[in-house]
Coordinates of C-alpha atoms and ligand atoms in Angstrom, one line a residue:
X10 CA -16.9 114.3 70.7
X11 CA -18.7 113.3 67.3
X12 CA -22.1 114.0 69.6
X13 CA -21.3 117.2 70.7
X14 CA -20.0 118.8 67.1
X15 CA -23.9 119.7 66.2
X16 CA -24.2 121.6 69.5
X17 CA -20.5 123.4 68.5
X18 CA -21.7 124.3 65.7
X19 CA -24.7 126.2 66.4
X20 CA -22.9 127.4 69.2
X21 CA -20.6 129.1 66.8
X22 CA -23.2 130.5 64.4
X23 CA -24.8 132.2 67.6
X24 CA -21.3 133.2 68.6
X25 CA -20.9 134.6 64.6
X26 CA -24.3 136.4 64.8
X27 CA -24.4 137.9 67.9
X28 CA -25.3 141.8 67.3
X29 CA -22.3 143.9 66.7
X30 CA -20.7 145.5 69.6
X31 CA -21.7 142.5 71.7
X32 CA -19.9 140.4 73.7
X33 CA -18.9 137.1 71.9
X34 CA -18.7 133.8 73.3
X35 CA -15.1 131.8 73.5
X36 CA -14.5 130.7 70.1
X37 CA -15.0 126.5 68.8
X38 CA -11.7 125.7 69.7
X39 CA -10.9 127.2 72.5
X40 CA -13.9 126.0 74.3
X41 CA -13.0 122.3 73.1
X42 CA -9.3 122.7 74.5
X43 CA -10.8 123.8 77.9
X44 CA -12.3 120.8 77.6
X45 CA -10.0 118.4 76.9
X46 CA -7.7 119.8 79.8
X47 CA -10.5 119.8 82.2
X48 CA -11.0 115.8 81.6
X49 CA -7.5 115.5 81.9
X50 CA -7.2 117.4 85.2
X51 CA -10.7 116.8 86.5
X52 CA -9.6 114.3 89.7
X53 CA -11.0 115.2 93.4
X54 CA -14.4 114.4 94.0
X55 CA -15.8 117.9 93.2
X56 CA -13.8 118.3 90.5
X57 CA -15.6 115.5 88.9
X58 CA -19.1 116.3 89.9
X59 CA -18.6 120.2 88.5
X60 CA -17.2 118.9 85.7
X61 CA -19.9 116.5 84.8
X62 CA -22.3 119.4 85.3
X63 CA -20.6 121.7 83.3
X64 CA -20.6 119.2 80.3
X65 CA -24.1 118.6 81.2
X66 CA -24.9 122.5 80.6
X67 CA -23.2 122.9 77.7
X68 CA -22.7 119.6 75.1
X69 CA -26.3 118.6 76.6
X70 CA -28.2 121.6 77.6
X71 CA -31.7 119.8 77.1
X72 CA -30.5 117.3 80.3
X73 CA -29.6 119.8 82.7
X74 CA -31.6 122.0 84.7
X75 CA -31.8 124.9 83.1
X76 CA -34.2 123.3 80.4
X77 CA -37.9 121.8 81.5
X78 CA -37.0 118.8 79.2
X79 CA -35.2 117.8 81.9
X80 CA -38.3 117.0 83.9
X81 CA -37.9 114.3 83.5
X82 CA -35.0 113.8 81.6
X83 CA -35.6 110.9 78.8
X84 CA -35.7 107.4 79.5
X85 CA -33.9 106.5 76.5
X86 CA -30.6 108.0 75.1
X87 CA -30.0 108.6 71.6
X88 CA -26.9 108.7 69.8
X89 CA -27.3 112.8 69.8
X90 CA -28.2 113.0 72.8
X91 CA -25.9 110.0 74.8
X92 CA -24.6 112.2 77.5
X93 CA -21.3 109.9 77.0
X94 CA -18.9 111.7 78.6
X95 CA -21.0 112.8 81.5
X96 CA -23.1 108.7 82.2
X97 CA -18.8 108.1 82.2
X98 CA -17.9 110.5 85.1
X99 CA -21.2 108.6 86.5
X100 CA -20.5 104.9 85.8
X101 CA -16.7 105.0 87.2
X102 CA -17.7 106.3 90.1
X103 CA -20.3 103.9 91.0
X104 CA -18.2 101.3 89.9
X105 CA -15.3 101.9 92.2
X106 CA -17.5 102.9 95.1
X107 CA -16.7 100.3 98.0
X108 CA -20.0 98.6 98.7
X109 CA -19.9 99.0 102.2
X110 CA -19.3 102.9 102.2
X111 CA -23.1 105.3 101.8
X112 CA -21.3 108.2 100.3
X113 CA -20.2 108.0 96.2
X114 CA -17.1 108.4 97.2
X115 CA -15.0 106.7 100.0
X116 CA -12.8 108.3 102.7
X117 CA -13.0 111.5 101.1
X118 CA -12.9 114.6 104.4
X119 CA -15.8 116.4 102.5
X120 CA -19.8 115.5 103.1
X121 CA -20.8 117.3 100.0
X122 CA -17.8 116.6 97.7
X123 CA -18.9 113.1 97.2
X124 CA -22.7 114.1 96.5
X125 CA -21.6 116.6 93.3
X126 CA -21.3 113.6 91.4
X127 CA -24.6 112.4 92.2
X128 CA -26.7 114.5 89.7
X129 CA -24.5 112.7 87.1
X130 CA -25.7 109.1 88.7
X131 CA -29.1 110.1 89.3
X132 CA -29.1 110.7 85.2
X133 CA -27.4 107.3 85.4
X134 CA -30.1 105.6 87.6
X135 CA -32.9 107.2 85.4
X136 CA -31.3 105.7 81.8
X137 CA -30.2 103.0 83.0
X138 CA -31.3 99.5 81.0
X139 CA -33.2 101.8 78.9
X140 CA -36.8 99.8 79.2
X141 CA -37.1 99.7 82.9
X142 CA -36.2 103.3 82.9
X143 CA -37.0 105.3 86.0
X144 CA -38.2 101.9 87.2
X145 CA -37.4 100.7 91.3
X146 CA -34.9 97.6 89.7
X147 CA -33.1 97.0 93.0
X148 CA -30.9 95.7 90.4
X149 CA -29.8 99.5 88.9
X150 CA -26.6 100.1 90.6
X151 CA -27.1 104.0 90.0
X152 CA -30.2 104.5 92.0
X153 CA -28.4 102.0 94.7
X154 CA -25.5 104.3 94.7
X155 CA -27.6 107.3 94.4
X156 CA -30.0 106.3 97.6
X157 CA -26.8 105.5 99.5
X158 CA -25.6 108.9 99.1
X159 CA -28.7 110.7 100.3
X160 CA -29.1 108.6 103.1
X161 CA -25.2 109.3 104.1
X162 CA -26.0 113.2 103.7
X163 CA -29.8 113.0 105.3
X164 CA -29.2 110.5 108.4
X165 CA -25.6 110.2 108.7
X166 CA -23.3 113.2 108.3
X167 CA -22.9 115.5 111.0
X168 CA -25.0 118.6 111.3
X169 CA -25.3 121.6 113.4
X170 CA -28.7 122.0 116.2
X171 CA -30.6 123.4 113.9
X172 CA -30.1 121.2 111.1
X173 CA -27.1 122.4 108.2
X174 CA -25.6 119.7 107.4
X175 CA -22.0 119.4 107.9
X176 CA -19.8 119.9 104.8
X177 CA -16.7 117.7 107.2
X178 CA -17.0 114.1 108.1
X179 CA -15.1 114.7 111.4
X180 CA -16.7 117.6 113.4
X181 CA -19.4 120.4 112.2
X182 CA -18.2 122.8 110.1
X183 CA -20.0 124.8 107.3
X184 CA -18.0 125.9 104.4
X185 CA -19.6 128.1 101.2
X186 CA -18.3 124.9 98.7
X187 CA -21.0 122.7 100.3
X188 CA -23.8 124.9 98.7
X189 CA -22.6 123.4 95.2
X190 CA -22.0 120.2 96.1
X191 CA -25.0 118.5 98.0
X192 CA -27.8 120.9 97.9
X193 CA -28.6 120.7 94.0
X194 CA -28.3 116.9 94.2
X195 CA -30.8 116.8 96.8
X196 CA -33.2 119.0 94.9
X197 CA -32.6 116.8 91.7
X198 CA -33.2 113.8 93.6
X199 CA -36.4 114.9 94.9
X200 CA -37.7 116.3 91.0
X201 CA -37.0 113.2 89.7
X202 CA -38.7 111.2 92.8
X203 CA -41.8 113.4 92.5
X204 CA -44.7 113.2 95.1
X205 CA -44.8 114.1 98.7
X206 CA -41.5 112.8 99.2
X207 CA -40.1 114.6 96.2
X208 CA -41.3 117.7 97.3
X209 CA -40.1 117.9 100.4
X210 CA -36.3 116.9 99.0
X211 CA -36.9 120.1 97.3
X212 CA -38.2 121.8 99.9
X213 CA -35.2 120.0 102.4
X214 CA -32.7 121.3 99.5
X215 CA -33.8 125.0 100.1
X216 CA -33.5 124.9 103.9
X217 CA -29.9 123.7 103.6
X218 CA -29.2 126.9 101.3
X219 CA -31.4 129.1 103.7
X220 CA -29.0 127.9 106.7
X221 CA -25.7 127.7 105.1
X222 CA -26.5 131.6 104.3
X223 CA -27.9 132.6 107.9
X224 CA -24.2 131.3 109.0
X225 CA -21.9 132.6 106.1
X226 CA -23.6 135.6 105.0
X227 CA -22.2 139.3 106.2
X228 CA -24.1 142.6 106.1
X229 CA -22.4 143.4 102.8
X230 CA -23.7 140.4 101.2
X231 CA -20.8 138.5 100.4
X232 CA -20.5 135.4 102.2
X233 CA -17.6 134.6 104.3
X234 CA -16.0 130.9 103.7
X235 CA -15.8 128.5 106.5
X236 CA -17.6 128.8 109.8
X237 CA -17.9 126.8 113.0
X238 CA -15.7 123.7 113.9
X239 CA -12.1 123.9 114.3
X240 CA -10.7 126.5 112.4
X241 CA -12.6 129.4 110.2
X242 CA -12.2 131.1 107.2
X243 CA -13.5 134.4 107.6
X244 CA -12.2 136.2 104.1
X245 CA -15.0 136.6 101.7
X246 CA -13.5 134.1 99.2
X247 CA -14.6 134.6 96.0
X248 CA -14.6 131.3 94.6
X249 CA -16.9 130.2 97.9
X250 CA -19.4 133.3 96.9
X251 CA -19.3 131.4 93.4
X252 CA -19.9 128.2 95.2
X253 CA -22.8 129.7 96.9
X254 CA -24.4 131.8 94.3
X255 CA -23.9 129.1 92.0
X256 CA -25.4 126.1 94.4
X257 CA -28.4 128.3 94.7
X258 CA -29.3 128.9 90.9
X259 CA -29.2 125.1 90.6
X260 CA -31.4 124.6 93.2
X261 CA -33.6 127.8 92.3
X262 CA -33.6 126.3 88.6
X263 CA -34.4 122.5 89.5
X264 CA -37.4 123.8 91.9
X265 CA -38.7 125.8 89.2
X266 CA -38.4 123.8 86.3
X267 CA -40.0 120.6 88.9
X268 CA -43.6 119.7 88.3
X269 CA -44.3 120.7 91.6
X270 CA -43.0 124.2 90.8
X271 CA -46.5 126.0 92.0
X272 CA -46.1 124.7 95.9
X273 CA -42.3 126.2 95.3
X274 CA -43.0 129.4 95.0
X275 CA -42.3 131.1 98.2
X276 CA -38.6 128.9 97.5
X277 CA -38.0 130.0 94.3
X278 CA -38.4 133.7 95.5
X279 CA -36.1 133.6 98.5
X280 CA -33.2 131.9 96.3
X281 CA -33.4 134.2 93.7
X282 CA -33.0 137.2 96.1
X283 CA -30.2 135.4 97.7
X284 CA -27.8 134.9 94.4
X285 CA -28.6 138.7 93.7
X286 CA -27.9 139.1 97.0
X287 CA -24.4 138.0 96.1
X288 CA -23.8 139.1 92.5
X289 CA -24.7 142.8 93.2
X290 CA -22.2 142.8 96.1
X291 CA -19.8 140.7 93.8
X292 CA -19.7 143.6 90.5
X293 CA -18.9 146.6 92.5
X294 CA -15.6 145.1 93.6
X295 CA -14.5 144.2 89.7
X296 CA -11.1 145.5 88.6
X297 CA -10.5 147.7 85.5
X298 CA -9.6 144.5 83.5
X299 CA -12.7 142.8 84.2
X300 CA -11.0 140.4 86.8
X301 CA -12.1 139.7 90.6
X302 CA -10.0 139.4 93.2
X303 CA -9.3 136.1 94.8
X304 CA -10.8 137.7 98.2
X305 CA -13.3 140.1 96.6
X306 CA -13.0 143.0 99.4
X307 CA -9.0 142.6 99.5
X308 CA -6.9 145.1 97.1
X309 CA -3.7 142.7 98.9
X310 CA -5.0 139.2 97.3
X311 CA -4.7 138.8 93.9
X312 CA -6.6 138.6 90.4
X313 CA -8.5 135.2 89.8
X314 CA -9.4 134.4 86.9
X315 CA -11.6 131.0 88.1
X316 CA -14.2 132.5 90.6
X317 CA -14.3 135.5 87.9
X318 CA -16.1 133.2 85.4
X319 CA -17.9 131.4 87.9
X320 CA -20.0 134.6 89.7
X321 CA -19.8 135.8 85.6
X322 CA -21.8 132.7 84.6
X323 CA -24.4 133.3 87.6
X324 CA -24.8 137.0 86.1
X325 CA -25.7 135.7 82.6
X326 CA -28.1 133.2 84.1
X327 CA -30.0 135.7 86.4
X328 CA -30.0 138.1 83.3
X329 CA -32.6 135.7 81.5
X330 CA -34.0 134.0 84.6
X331 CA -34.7 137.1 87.2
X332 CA -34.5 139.7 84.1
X333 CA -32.0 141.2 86.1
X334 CA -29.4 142.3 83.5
X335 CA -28.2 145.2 86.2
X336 CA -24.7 143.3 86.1
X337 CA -24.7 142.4 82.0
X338 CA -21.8 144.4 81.4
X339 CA -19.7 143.4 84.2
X340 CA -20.1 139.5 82.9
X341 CA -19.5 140.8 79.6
X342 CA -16.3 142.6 80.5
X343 CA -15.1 139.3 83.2
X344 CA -16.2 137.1 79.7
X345 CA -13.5 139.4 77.8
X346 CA -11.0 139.1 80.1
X347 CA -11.6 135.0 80.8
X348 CA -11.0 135.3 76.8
X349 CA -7.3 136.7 77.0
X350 CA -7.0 134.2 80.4
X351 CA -6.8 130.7 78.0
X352 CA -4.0 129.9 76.7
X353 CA -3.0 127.7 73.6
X354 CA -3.6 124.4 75.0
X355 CA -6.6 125.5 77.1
X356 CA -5.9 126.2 80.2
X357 CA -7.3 129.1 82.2
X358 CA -4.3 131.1 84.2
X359 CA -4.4 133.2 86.8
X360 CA -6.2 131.4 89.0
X361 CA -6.1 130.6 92.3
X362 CA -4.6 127.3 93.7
X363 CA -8.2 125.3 94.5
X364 CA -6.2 123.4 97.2
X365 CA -4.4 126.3 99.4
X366 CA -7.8 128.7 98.5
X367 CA -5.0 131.7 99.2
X368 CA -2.3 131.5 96.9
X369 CA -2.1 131.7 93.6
X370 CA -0.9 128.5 90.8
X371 CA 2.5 128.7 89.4
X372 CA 4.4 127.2 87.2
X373 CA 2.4 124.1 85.2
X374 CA -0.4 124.1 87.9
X375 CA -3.8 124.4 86.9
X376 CA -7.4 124.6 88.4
X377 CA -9.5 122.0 87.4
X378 CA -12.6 123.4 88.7
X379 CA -11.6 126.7 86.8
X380 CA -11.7 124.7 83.7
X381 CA -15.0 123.6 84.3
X382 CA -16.1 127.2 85.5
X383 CA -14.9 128.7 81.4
X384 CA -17.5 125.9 80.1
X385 CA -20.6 127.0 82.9
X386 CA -19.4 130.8 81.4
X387 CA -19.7 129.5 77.7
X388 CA -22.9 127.4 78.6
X389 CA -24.5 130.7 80.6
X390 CA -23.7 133.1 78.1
X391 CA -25.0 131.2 74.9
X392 CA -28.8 130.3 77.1
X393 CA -28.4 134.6 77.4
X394 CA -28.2 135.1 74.0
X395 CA -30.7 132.2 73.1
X396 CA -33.4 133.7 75.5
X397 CA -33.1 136.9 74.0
X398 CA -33.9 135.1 71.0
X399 CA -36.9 134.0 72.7
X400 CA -35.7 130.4 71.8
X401 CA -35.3 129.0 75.7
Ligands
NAG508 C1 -15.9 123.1 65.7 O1 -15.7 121.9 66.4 C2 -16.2 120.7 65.8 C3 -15.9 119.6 66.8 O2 -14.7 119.6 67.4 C4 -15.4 120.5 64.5 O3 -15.9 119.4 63.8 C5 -15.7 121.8 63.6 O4 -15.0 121.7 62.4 C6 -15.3 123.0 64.3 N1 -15.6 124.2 63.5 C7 -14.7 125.2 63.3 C8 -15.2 126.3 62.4 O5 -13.6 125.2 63.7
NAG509 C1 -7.0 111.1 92.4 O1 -8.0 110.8 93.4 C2 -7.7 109.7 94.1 C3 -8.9 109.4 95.0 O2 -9.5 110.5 95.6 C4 -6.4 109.8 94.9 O3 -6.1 108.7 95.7 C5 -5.3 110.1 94.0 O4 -4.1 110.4 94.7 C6 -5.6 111.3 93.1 N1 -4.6 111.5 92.0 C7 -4.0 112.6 91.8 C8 -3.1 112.6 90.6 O5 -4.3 113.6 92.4
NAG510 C1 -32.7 112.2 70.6 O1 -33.4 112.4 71.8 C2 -33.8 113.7 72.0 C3 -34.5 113.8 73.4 O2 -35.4 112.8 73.6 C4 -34.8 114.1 70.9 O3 -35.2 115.5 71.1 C5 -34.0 114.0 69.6 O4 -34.9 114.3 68.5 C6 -33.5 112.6 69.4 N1 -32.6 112.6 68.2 C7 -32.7 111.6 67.4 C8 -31.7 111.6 66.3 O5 -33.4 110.6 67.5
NAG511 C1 -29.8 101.5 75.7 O1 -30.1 101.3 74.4 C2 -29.1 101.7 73.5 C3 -29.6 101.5 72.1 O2 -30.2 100.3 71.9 C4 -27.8 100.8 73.8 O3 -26.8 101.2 72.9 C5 -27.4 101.1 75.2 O4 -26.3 100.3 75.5 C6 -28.6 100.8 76.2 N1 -28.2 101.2 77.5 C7 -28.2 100.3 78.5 C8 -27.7 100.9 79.8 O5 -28.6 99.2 78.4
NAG512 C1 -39.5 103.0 94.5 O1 -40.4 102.3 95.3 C2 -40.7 102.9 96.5 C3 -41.6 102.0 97.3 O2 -42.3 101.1 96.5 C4 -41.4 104.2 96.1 O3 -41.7 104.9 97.3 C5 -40.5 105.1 95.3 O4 -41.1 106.2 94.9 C6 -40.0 104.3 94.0 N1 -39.0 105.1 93.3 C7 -39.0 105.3 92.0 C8 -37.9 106.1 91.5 O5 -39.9 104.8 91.3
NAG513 C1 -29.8 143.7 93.4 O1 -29.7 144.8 92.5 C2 -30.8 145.0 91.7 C3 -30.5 146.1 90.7 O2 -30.1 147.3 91.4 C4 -32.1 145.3 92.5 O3 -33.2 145.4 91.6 C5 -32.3 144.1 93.4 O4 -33.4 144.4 94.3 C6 -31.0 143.9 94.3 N1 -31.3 142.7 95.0 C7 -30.8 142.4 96.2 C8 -31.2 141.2 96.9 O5 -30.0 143.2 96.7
NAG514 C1 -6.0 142.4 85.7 O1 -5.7 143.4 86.7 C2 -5.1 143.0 87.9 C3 -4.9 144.2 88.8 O2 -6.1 144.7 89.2 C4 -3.8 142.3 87.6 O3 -3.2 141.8 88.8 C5 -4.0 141.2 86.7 O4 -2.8 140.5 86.3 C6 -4.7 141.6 85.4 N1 -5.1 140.5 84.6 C7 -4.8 140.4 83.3 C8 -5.2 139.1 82.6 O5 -4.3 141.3 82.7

């Protein structure tokens, strides 16, 4: 973590100078306990691919999405800028991938799981053997791995009539999750690709969002959480809403920070109305505390902390990006009450179980994907303040 202490430290200044009566950010050491727990914990195939994007967004902002640097990202990695722990996440995958199996990540249940890590291996594929750099070397393992993975989501994986890809391996079935998972690695892969093909990746990224909400989305706005196939989950999960809402500002953000971001437009337009879509149904439903509820519409579910900072770092994101601070203070009041939510080693509590989706941890269980949500919070909030700043 020698890398990331620069970024730590102006995060803590900005954290220090924020204007009085303002909501801080989680303090230096707090943020680097969450952390530490999150690599610990970080296991399943989407726990690893959110939490190489939520490193990404915070230890190495000018890599991610969020930032036109990205486009394209450098060729070269510096010692300040190595993405270490994120090129890891990356490299083990691809080096334990069977080479017989398209997706990253084999036998896994879950189309889109797998393709959350591929961001982190198309970063891979781009830095890889520094020189050759972006360059077609069948001989780059990432962009092998990276290819295969598309392909398996593209040509392979089920899909419904109309085209949604299936987030199941075994039958059709659409669940919120998937909007994470695949659709922003899709969109990355076509920015970095670039051309006709590139663009219509992009565009190919945005129709999967576009369908995934013509099947999950109620009147209200909220999104129910699994439809079609064998079984459905019709609550209006609120970690699946994050999932969505969250999916789409990637996508929204890698469209419009492309070089192709003037034939986007129309795109970039529809996805923004669709996260506000979500975060204005989202706010209304907050408890006194600042805490959502596990099912955001059901008084008889139960506080959760994770899909709280989730939706909360959507809110600060669409403050700067939409100018759409409507919701500030319900982000700033979920930040205050993911604050008191940490404990002393860094865990977040009062989450839900991420296996179950309706129950709540116990005991020594923990949320990996919540841990990674407190850092997108932390990462959200400081690109807030920075904007305000006018330096974004
Ligand atoms: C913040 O974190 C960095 C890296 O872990 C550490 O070097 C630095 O001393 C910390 N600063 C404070 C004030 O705790
Ligand atoms: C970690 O993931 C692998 C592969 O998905 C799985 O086989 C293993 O059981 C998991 N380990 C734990 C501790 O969950
Ligand atoms: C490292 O690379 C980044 C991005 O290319 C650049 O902005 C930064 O100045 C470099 N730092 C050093 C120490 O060379
Ligand atoms: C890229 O160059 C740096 C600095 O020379 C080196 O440390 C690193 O290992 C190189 N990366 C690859 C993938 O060859
Ligand atoms: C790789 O080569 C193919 C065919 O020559 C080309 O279509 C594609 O854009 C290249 N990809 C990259 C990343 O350069
Ligand atoms: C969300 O709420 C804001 C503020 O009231 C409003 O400007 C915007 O049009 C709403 N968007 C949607 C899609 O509901
Ligand atoms: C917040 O309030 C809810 C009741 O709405 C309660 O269940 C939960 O435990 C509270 N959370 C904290 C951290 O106090």
């Amino acid at each position: 973590m020698v890398a990331g202490a620069t970024v730590l430290r102006s995060l803590l200044t900005l954290a220090s100078s924020a204007p009085a009566g303002v909501q801080a950010g989680l303090s230096n050491d707090t943020i680097s306990n969450v952390r530490s727990r999150l690599l610990e914990s970080a296991n399943a195939s989407w726990e690893l691919g959110t939490a190489a994007e939520a490193l990404t967004e915070l230890y190495w902002p000018s890599l991610s999405v969020f930032r036109p640097s990205a486009f394209p990202p450098p060729t070269t990695l510096n010692s300040s800028d190595s993405a270490s722990d994120v090129l890891a996440i990356a490299r083990n995958t691809v080096r334990t991938r069977p080479s017989q199996v398209l997706p990253l990540v084999a036998d896994d249940g879950a189309v889109g799981d797998p393709a959350s890590i591929g961001v982190a291996v198309l970063l891979g594929a781009w830095t890889y053997g520094n020189s050759s750099g972006s360059g077609n070397a069948s001989s780059n393992p990432f962009w092998e791995a990276a290819g295969n993975q598309l392909d398996y989501l593209l040509h392979v994986a089920p899909q419904t009539n109309d085209g949604a890809i299936s987030h199941r391996t075994d039958q059709v079935q659409l669940w919120s999750d998937f909007v994470y998972m695949a659709p922003p690695f899709i969109a990355y892969f076509g920015a970095l690709q670039g051309g006709e093909s590139g663009l219509g990746l992009m565009q190919y990224a945005y129709q999967q969002c576009k369908l995934y909400r013509n099947y999950l989305k109620d009147d209200s706005g909220l999104w129910r959480h699994v439809t079609l196939g064998s079984w459905q989950d019709d609550t209006h999960w609120a970690t699946g809403n994050g999932w969505a809402a969250a999916g789409m500002l990637r996508v929204l953000e890698t469209l419009a920070n492309s070089d192709q971001a003037d034939s986007l437009t129309e795109e970039t337009n529809d996805l923004t109305i669709w996260i506000q879509e979500i975060i204005n149904a989202t706010w209304p439903l907050q408890k006194e505390n600042g805490t959502l509820y596990n099912i955001l519409d059901d008084d008889s579910s139960f506080a959760d902390s994770s899909s709280t900072a989730l939706l909360a770092s959507v809110t600060y994101r669409m403050a700067y990006i939409a100018g759409d601070d409507t919701h500030l203070n319900a982000a700033n009041r979920a930040m205050a009450l993911i604050e008191k939510s940490i404990d002393d080693d860094g865990w977040l509590q009062n989450t839900v179980n991420p296996y179950t989706f309706s129950s709540p941890n116990t005991g020594e269980n923990h949320s990996p994907e919540g841990q990674a949500f407190v850092l997108l919070l932390q990462s959200a909030w400081r690109d807030y303040w920075l904007a305000q700043r006018k330096s974004l």
